[in-house]
XYZ file of C-alpha atoms in Angstrom:
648
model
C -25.743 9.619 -30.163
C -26.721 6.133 -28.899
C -28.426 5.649 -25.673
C -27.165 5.316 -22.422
C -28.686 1.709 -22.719
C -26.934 0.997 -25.574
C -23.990 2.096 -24.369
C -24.178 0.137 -20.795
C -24.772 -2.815 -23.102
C -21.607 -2.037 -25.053
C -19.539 -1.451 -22.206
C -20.130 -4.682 -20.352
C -19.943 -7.268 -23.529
C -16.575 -4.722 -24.264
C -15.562 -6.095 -20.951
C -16.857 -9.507 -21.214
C -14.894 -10.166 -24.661
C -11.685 -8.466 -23.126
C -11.326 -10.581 -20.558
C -11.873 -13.803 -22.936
C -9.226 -12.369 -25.653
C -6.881 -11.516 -22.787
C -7.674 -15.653 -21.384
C -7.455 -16.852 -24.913
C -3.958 -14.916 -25.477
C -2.410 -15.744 -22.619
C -3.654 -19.210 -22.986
C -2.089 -19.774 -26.799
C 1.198 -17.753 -26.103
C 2.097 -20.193 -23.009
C 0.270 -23.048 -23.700
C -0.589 -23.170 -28.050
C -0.745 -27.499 -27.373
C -4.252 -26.768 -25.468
C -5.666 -25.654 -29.113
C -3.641 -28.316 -30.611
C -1.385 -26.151 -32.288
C 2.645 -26.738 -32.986
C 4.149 -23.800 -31.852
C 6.856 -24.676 -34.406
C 4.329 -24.486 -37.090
C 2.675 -21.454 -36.318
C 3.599 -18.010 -38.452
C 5.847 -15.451 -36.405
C 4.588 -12.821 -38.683
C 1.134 -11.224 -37.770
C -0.968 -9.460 -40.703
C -1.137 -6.164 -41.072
C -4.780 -6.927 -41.064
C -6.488 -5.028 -37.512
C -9.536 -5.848 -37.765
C -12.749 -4.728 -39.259
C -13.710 -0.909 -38.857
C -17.017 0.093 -37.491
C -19.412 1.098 -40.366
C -18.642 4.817 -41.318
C -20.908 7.386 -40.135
C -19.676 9.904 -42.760
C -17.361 9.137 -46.250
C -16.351 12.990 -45.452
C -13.307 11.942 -42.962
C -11.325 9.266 -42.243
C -12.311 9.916 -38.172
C -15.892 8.743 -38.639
C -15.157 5.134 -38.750
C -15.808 4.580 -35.008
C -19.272 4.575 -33.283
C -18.923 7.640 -30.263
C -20.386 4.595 -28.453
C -17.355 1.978 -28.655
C -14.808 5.058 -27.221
C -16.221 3.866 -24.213
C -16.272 0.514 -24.368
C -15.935 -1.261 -21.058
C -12.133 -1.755 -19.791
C -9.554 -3.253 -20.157
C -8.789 -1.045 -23.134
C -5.698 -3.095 -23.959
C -7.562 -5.544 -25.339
C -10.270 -3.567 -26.589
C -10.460 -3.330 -30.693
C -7.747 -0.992 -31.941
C -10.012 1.100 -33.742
C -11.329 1.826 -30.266
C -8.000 2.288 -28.591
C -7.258 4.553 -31.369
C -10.148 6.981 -31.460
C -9.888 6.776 -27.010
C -6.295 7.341 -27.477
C -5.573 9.732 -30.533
C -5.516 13.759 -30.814
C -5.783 15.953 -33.890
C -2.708 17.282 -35.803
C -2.809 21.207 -34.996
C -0.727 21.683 -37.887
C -2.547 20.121 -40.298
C -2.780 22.390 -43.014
C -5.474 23.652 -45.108
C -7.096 22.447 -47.800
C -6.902 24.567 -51.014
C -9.471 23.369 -53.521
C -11.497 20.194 -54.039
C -9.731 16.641 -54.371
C -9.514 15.844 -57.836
C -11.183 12.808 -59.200
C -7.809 10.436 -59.485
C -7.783 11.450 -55.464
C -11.258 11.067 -54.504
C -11.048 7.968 -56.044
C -7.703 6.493 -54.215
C -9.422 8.141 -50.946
C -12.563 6.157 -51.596
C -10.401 2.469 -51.814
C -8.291 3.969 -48.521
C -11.694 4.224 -46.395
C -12.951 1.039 -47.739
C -9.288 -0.867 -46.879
C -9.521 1.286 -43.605
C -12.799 -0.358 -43.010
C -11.618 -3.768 -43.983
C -8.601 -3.597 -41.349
C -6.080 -2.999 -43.817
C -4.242 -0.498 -42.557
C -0.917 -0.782 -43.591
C 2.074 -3.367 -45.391
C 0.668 -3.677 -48.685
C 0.400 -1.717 -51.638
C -3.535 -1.571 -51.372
C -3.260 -0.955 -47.441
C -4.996 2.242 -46.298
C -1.845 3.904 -45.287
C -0.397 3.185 -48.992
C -3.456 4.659 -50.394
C -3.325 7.333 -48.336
C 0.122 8.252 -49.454
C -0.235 8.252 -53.205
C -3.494 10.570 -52.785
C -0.916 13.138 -50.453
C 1.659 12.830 -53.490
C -1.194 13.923 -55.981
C -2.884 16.598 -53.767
C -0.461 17.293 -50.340
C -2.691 19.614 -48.611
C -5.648 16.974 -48.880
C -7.760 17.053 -45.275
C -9.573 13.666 -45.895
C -6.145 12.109 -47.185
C -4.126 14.065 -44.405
C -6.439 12.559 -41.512
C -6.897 9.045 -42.827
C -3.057 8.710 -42.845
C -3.135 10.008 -39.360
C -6.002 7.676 -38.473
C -3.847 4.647 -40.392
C -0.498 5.875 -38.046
C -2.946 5.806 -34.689
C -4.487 2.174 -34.943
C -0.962 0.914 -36.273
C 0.159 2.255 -32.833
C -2.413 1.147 -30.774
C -2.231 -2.197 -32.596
C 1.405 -2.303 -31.308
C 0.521 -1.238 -27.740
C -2.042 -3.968 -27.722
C 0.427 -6.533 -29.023
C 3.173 -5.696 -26.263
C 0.499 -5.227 -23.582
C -0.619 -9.370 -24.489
C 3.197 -10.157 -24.921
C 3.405 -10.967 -28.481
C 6.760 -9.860 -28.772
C 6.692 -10.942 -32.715
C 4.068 -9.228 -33.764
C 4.669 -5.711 -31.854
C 8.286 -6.182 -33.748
C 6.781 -6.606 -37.219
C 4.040 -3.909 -36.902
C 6.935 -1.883 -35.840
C 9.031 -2.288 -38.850
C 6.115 -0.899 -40.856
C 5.166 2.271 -38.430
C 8.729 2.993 -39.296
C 7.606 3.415 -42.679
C 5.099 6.049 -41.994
C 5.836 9.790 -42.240
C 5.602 11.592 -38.656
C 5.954 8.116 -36.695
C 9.535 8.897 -34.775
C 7.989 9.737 -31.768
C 5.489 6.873 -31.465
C 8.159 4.351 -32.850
C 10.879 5.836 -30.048
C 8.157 5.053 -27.200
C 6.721 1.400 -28.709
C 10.481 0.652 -28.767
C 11.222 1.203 -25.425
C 7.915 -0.825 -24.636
C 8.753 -4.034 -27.057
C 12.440 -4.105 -25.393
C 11.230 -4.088 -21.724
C 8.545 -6.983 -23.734
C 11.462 -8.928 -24.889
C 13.062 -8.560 -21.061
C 10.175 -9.681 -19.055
C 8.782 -12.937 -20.930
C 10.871 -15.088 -20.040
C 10.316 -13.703 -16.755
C 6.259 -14.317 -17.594
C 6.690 -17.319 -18.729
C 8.570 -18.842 -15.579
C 5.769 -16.684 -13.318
C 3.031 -19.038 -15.285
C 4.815 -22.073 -14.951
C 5.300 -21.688 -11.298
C 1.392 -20.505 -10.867
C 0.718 -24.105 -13.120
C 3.186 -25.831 -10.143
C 1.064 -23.987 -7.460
C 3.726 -21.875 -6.182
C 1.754 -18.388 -6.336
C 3.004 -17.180 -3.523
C 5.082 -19.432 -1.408
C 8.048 -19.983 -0.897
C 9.481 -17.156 -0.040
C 11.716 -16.153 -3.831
C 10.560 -18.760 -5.820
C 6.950 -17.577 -6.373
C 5.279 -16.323 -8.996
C 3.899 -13.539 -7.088
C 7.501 -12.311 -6.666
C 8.069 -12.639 -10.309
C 4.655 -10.641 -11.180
C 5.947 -8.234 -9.149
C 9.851 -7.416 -10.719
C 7.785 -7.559 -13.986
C 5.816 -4.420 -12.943
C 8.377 -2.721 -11.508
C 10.368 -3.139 -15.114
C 6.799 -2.410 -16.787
C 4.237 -0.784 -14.660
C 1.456 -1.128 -17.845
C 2.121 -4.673 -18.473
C -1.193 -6.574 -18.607
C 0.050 -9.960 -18.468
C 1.600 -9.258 -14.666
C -1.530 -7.525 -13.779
C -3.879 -10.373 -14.501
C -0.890 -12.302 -13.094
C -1.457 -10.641 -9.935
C -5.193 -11.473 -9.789
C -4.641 -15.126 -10.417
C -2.228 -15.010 -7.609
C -4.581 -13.422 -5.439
C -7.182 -15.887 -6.129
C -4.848 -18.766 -5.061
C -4.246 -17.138 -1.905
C -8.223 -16.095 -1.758
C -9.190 -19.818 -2.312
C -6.550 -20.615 0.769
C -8.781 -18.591 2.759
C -11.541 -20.369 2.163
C -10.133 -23.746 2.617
C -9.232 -22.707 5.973
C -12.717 -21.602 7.197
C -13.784 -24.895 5.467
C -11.575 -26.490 8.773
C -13.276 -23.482 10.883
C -9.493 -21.878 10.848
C -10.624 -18.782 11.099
C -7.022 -17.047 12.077
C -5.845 -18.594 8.917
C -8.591 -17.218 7.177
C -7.487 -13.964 8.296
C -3.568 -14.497 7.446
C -4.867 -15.333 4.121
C -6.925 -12.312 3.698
C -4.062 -9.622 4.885
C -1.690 -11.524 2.414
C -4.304 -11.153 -0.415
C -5.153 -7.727 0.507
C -1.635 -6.583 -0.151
C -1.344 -7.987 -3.266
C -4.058 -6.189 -5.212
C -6.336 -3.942 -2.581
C -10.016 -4.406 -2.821
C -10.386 -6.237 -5.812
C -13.377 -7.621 -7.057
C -12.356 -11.158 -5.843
C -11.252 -9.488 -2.869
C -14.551 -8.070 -1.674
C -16.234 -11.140 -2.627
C -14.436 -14.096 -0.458
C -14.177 -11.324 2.071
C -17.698 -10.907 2.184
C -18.298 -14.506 2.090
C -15.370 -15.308 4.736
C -17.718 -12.656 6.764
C -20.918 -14.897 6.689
C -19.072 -18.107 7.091
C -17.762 -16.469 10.544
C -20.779 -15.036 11.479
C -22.389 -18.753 11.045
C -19.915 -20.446 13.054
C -19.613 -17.739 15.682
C -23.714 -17.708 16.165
C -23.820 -21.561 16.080
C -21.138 -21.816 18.587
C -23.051 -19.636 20.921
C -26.250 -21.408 20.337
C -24.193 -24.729 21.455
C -23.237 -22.425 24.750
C -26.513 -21.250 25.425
C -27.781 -25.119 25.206
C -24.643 -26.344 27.272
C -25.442 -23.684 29.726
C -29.506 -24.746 29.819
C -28.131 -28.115 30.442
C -26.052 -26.961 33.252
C -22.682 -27.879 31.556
C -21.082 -24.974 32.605
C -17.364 -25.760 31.666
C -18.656 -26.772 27.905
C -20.968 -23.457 27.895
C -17.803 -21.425 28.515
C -15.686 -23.402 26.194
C -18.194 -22.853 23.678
C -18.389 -19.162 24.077
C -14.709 -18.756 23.661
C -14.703 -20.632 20.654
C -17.246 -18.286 19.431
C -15.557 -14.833 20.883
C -12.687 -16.034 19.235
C -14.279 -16.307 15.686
C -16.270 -13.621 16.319
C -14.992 -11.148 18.683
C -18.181 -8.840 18.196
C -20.534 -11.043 17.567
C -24.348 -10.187 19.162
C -24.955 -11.370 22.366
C -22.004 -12.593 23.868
C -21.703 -10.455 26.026
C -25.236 -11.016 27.515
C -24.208 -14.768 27.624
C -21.194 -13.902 29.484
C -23.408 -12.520 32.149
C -25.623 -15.168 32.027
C -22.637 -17.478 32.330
C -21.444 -15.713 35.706
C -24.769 -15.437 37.003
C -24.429 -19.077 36.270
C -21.443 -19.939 37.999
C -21.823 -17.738 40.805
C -25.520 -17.274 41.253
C -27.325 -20.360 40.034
C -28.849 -18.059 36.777
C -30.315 -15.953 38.828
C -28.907 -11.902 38.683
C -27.492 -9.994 41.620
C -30.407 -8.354 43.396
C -32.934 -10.393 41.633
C -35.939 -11.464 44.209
C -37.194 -14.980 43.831
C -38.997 -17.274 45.882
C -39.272 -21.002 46.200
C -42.338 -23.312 46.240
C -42.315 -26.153 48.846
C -42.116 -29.366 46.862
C -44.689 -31.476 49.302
C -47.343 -29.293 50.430
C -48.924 -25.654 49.520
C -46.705 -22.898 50.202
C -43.815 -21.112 49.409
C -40.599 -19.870 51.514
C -39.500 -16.032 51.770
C -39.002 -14.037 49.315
C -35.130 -13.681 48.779
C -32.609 -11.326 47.348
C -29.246 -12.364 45.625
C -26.684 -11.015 47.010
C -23.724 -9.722 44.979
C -20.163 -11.121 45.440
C -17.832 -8.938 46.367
C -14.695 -8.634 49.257
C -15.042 -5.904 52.443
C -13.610 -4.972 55.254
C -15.134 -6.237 58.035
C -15.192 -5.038 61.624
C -14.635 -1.479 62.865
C -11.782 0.869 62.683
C -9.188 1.473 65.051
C -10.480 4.823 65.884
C -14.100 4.266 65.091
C -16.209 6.103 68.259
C -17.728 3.643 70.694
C -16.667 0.512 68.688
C -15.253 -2.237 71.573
C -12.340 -5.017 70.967
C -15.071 -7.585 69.721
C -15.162 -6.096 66.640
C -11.078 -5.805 65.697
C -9.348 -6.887 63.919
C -10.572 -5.281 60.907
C -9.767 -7.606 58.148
C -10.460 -8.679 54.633
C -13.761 -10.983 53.516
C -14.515 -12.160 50.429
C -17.975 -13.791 49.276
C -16.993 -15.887 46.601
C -20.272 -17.519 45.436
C -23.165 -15.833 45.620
C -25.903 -16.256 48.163
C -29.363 -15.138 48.902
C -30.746 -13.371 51.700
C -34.217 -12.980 52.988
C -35.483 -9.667 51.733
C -37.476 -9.133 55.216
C -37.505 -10.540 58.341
C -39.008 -13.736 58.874
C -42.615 -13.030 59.488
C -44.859 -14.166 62.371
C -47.556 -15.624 59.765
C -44.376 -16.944 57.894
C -43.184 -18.964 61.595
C -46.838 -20.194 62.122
C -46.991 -21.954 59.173
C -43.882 -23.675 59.872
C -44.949 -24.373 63.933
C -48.175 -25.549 62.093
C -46.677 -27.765 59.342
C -44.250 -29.572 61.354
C -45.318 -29.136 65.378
C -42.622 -28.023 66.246
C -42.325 -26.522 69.727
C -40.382 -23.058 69.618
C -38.432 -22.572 73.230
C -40.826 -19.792 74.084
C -43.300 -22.402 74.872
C -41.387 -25.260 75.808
C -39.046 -23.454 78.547
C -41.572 -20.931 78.879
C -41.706 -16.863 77.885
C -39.540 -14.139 76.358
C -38.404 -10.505 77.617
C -40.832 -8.098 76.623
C -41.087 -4.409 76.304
C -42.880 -2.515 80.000
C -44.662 0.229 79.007
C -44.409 1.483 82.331
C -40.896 1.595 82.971
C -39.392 1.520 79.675
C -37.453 -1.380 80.150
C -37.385 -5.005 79.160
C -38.880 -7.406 81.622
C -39.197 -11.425 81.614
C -42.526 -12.948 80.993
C -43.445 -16.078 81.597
C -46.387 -15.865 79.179
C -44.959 -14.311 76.110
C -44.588 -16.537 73.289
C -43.483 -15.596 69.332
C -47.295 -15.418 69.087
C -46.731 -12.159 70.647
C -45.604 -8.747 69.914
C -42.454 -6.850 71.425
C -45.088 -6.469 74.666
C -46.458 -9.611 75.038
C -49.794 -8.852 72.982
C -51.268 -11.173 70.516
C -48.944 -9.911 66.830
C -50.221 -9.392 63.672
C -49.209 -12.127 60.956
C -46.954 -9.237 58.938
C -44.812 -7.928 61.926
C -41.066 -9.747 61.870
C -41.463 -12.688 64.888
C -39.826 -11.932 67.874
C -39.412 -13.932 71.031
C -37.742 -16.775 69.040
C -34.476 -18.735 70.247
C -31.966 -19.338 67.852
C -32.632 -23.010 68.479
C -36.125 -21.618 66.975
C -34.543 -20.131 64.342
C -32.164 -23.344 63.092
C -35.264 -25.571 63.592
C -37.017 -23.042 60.751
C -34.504 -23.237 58.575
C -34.031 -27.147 58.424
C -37.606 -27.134 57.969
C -37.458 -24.479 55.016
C -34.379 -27.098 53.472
C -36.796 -30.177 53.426
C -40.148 -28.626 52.139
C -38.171 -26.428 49.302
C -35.182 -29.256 48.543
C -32.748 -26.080 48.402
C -30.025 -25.075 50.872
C -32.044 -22.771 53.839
C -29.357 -21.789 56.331
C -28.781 -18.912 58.693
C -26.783 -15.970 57.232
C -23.046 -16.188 58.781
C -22.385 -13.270 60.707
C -19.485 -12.204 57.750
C -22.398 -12.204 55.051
C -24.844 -10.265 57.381
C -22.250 -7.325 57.500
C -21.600 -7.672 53.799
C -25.142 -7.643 52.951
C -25.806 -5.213 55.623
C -23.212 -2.246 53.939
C -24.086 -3.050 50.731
C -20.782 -1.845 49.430
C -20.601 1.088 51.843
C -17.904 1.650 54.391
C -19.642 4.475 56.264
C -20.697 4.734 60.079
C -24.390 3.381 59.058
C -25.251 2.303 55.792
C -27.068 5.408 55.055
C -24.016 7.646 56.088
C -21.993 8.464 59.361
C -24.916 10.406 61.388
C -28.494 10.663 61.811
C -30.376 9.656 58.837
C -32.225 12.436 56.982
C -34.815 10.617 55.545
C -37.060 7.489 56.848
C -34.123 4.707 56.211
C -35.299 2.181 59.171
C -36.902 1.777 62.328
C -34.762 3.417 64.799
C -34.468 4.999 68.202
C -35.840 8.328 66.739
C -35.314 11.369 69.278
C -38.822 12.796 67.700
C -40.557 9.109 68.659
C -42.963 8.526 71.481
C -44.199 5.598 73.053
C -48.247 5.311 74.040
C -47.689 7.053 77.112
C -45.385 9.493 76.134
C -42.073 8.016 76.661
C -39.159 9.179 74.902
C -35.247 7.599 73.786
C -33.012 8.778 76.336
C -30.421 8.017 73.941
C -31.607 8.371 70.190
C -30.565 9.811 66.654
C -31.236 13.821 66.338
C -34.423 14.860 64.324
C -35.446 11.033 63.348
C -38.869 9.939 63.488
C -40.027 6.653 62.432
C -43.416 6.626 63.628
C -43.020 3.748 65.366
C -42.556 2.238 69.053
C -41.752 -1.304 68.969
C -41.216 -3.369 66.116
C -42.995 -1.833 62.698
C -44.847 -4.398 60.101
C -42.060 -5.754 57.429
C -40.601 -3.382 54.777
C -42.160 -0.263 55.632
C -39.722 1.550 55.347
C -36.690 1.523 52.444
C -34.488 -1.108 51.784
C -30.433 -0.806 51.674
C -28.750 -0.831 48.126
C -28.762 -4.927 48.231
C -32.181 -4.349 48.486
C -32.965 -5.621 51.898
C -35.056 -4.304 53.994
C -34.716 -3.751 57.941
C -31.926 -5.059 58.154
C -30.030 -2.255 60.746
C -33.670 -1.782 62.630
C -36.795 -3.003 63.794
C -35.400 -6.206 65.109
C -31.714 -7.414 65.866
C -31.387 -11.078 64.054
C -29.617 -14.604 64.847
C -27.192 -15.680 62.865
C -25.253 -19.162 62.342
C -21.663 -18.069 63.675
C -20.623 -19.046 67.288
C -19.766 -16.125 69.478
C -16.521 -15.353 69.680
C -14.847 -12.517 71.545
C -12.528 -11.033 68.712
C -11.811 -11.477 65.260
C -8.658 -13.503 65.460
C -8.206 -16.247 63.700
C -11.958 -15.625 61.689
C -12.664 -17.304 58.388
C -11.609 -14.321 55.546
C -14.383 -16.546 52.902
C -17.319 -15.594 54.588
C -18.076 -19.135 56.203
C -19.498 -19.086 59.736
C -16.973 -19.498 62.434
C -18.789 -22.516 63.813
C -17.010 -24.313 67.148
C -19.180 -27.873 68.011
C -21.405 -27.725 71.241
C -20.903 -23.668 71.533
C -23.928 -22.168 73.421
C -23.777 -18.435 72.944
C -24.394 -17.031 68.982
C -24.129 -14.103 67.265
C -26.566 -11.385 67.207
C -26.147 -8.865 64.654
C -27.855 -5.747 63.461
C -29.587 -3.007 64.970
C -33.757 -2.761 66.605
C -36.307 -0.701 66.939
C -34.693 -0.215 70.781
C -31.139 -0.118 69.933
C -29.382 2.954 70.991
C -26.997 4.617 68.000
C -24.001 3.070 68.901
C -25.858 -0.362 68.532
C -26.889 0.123 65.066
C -23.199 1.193 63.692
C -22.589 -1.634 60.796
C -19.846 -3.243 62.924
C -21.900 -3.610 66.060
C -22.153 -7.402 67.423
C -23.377 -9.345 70.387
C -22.739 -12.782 71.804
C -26.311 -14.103 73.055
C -26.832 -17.769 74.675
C -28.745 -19.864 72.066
C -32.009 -20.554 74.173
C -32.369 -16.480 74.454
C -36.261 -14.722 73.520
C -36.630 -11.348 73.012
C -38.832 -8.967 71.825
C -36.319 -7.428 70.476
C -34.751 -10.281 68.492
C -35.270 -12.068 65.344
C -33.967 -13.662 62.085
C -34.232 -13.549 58.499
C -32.843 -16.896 56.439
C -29.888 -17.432 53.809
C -29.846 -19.614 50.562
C -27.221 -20.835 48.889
C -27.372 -20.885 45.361
């Protein structure tokens, strides 16, 4: 037996010289002026001649002429030798009877010139063809084995020669090899079928040839009934086997395949696609198929990744209406492509948040001098419902109408409080003179009687009693005059947009999304949330809330030092305790009329400003998320401060 190399090697150069017989066949029938042949002078009559045998293996039998190896020849097997197709194709006689005796010399001797014409490709026509020879040895000695199977042999490659002949479309030839397997004894069958074959032949070439000439014109597959494809098609439907349609096919396919890839050349990517569905459905996964698929493939994937790269760059350039452009182009070559969908974040973040994320924390440097403003948290857009419900308990008409915000463009809030070291470095940096000490004091907490009391001393130097305050508690005793004055301030030194919160984006940020009572929930918290009227507090001499939430302790009388305790889910922190905070918005008395886009409701020359949030001496009621306040703006308290807005 021959080795599995061998055989490999076989197979493919079987395939290899297939396909160039079936191109060389096709080529001469249609178009014999390409070889510079006169189809008028060429012979309509093939030889009987088949080809040369493979070498025997064994003089014993007629059946030994073809190498095991060549049976499996690679495909097609139409167009494989039809010594091949025969031994692939042919079956043993069952009734073949048996032999009595040797085969006399005068037979041995006509059985010796059969192999040898066998060999030669002579099978049959001629007096000195195998099949001939064959014959006069049955006449001398019928029950002859060796003469018995040669004859059959002779019968199977005349057939296959014929199938191979109608599957290339040589009408003429199939028709004369015909004639002659008429000739041979036990043929009726085979001849019955190969007829049938040659007249469906005889039906469809003319129907072959017009499918080649319109594939030569270009029309493989348009327009619609006049294409070859169409043709190809009612040619297999007649003739299911036919070869000549089935390479038709692939030619056709390859037009429409090469269509494809002119389109992607112009980066027409849905045409691509049409192209590929119409090829598809002509001949399903072909080799050619798979190939400009794959290659369509990596031609998208290269567009679709350097569009994205030209988005990314747009959007690092801050060209955010090319950057989106660009992405589309590139979702829309590529809906799946890797990372788009990161760059689509990054492209909101863009547009609404200046590339920074919701709840990031940055902070900026001052541009002229050492330092750096408060940390800040972005703020998520969203809409809300601001104000309090009609039958929320100890809400007041200031807060109704309840009615619909919605922060557009994103903005960032102070994480804390603005600190007392924080304000000194601004009094220090620009001498500014906060009201405290201009006009003169602030209302600080009275140990003794538990109340708030004016004192002309107190400064925001000072804690919620008038004593000197540590740099990290929030600054109290500041006006909102104070307040504006540190934001301007924070504008110039940074070159960003510093502003007070409006009093629509402190509730916003203040629920963080909730809808609840409190942000933490509708009751007393059960956890440390904030710095609250706790009924478990005490001041230092024992004092407790007279009106305070059940079971809370805080640990802390008066204001406690900036985030010690948990921030809300924006990620802010005290901002519904420790200290109530200015905003921008004017006060107003009711929500009528109020901007829905989260602007401050601003009125030129008002006096009076909003004061939102609860303190570390606020009773319940006062830290509900809807509570307000309308405060004069030259008002200190220790209970009172700010925290500052960016906007992005």
């Amino acid at each position: 037996m021959p080795s599995s190399t061998n055989v490999a090697r076989q197979r493919a150069l079987g395939g290899a010289l297939g396909v160039l017989v079936l191109a060389f066949a096709l080529t001469y029938h249609f178009f014999p002026r390409v070889f510079h042949v006169n189809p008028d002078d060429v012979a309509p009559r093939r030889s009987m001649a088949l080809g040369v045998a493979t070498p025997a293996r064994s003089a014993s039998s007629a059946s030994t002429l073809v190498d095991p190896g060549e049976i499996d020849a690679g495909p097609p097997l139409t167009l494989a030798p039809a010594a091949v197709i025969a031994a692939r194709t042919a079956h043993r006689n069952p009734d073949m009877p048996k032999q009595k005796g040797e085969d006399p010399p005068e037979v041995v001797a006509l059985l010796v010139r059969a192999d040898k014409a066998l060999h030669a490709g002579q099978v049959a026509g001629a007096d000195d063809s195998a099949a001939s020879l064959y014959q006069q040895a049955l006449k001398l000695k019928p029950d002859s084995r060796r003469a018995l199977e040669g004859l059959y042999e002779s019968r199977a490659r005349l057939v296959a020669a014929i199938g191979q002949d109608i599957a290339v479309g040589d009408a003429d030839s199939a028709k004369d090899l015909l004639a002659t397997l008429r000739t041979l004894p036990g043929s009726d069958d085979d001849v019955k079928t190969l007829q049938n074959s040659l007249d469906t032949l005889v039906k469809v070439r003319p129907m072959l040839a017009q499918a080649a000439t319109l594939l030569d014109q270009g029309r493989a597959d348009q327009p619609d009934g006049g294409n070859a494809l169409a043709i190809y098609r009612q040619v297999l439907t007649l003739d299911p086997q036919n070869a000549v349609a089935q390479q038709g096919l692939l030619q056709v396919q390859r037009a429409v395949l090469d269509r494809a890839l002119a389109a992607v050349a112009q980066n027409d990517f849905a045409g691509a696609d049409k192209a590929l569905t119409e090829a598809q459905a002509i001949q399903a996964n072909s080799l050619a198929m798979r190939d400009v698929s794959a290659r369509v493939e990596g031609m998208r994937d290269q567009r679709a990744g350097g569009l994205l790269a030209q988005a990314r760059s747009a959007l690092d350039a801050g060209n955010l209406s090319l950057a989106e452009k660009l992405a589309q182009q590139a979702r829309d070559t590529r809906p799946d492509l890797p990372g788009l969908d990161d760059f689509r974040e990054r492209l909101v973040n863009a547009r609404l948040y200046a590339n920074y994320r919701p709840g990031q924390v940055f902070t900026d440097s001052f541009v002229d001098l050492p330092g750096k403003a408060p940390a800040m948290v972005v703020i998520p857009t969203g809409s809300f419902q601001m104000g309090a419900v009609d039958d929320e308990a100890d809400h007041s008409d200031t807060e109704l109408p309840r009615h619909s915000v919605t922060i557009a463009m994103g903005v960032a809030m102070g994480r804390t409080e603005v600190t007392v070291g924080q304000f000194r470095d601004f009094v220090r940096a620009s001498g500014y003179r906060p009201d405290s000490v201009t006009m003169g004091g602030s209302s600080v907490y009275d140990e003794r009687s538990g109340a708030l009391r004016d004192d002309g001393r107190a400064t925001w130097e000072d804690d919620y009693a008038g004593r000197p305050a540590d740099d990290n508690l929030p600054v109290v005793n500041v006006s909102w005059n104070d307040a504006k004055a540190y934001v301007d301030w924070l504008s110039k030194r940074t070159g960003k947009a510093y502003r007070l919160p409006s009093e629509a984006e402190f509730e916003y940020a203040l629920r963080a999304g909730t809808s609840t009572r409190y942000w933490w929930g509708d009751g007393a918290p059960d956890k440390r949330v904030e710095n609250l009227t706790g009924a478990l507090d005490r001041s230092r001499n024992g004092r407790r809330w007279s009106n305070a939430f059940r079971g809370y302790r805080d640990a802390y009388w008066g204001p406690a030092p900036v985030m010690s305790f948990v921030a809300n889910p924006f990620g802010l922190y005290d901002i519904n305790g420790n200290v109530s905070e200015w905003v921008a918005d004017c006060w107003h008395d009711s929500y009528l009329r109020a901007p829905r886009d989260g602007s401050a409701w601003i009125n030129p020359g008002c006096s009076a400003h909003v004061v939102r949030g609860g303190s570390w001496g606020s009773a319940p009621d006062q830290d509900r998320s809807a509570y307000r306040q309308g405060v004069e703006a030259t008002v200190r308290s220790a209970r009172v401060g700010f925290r500052v807005a960016r906007e992005l």
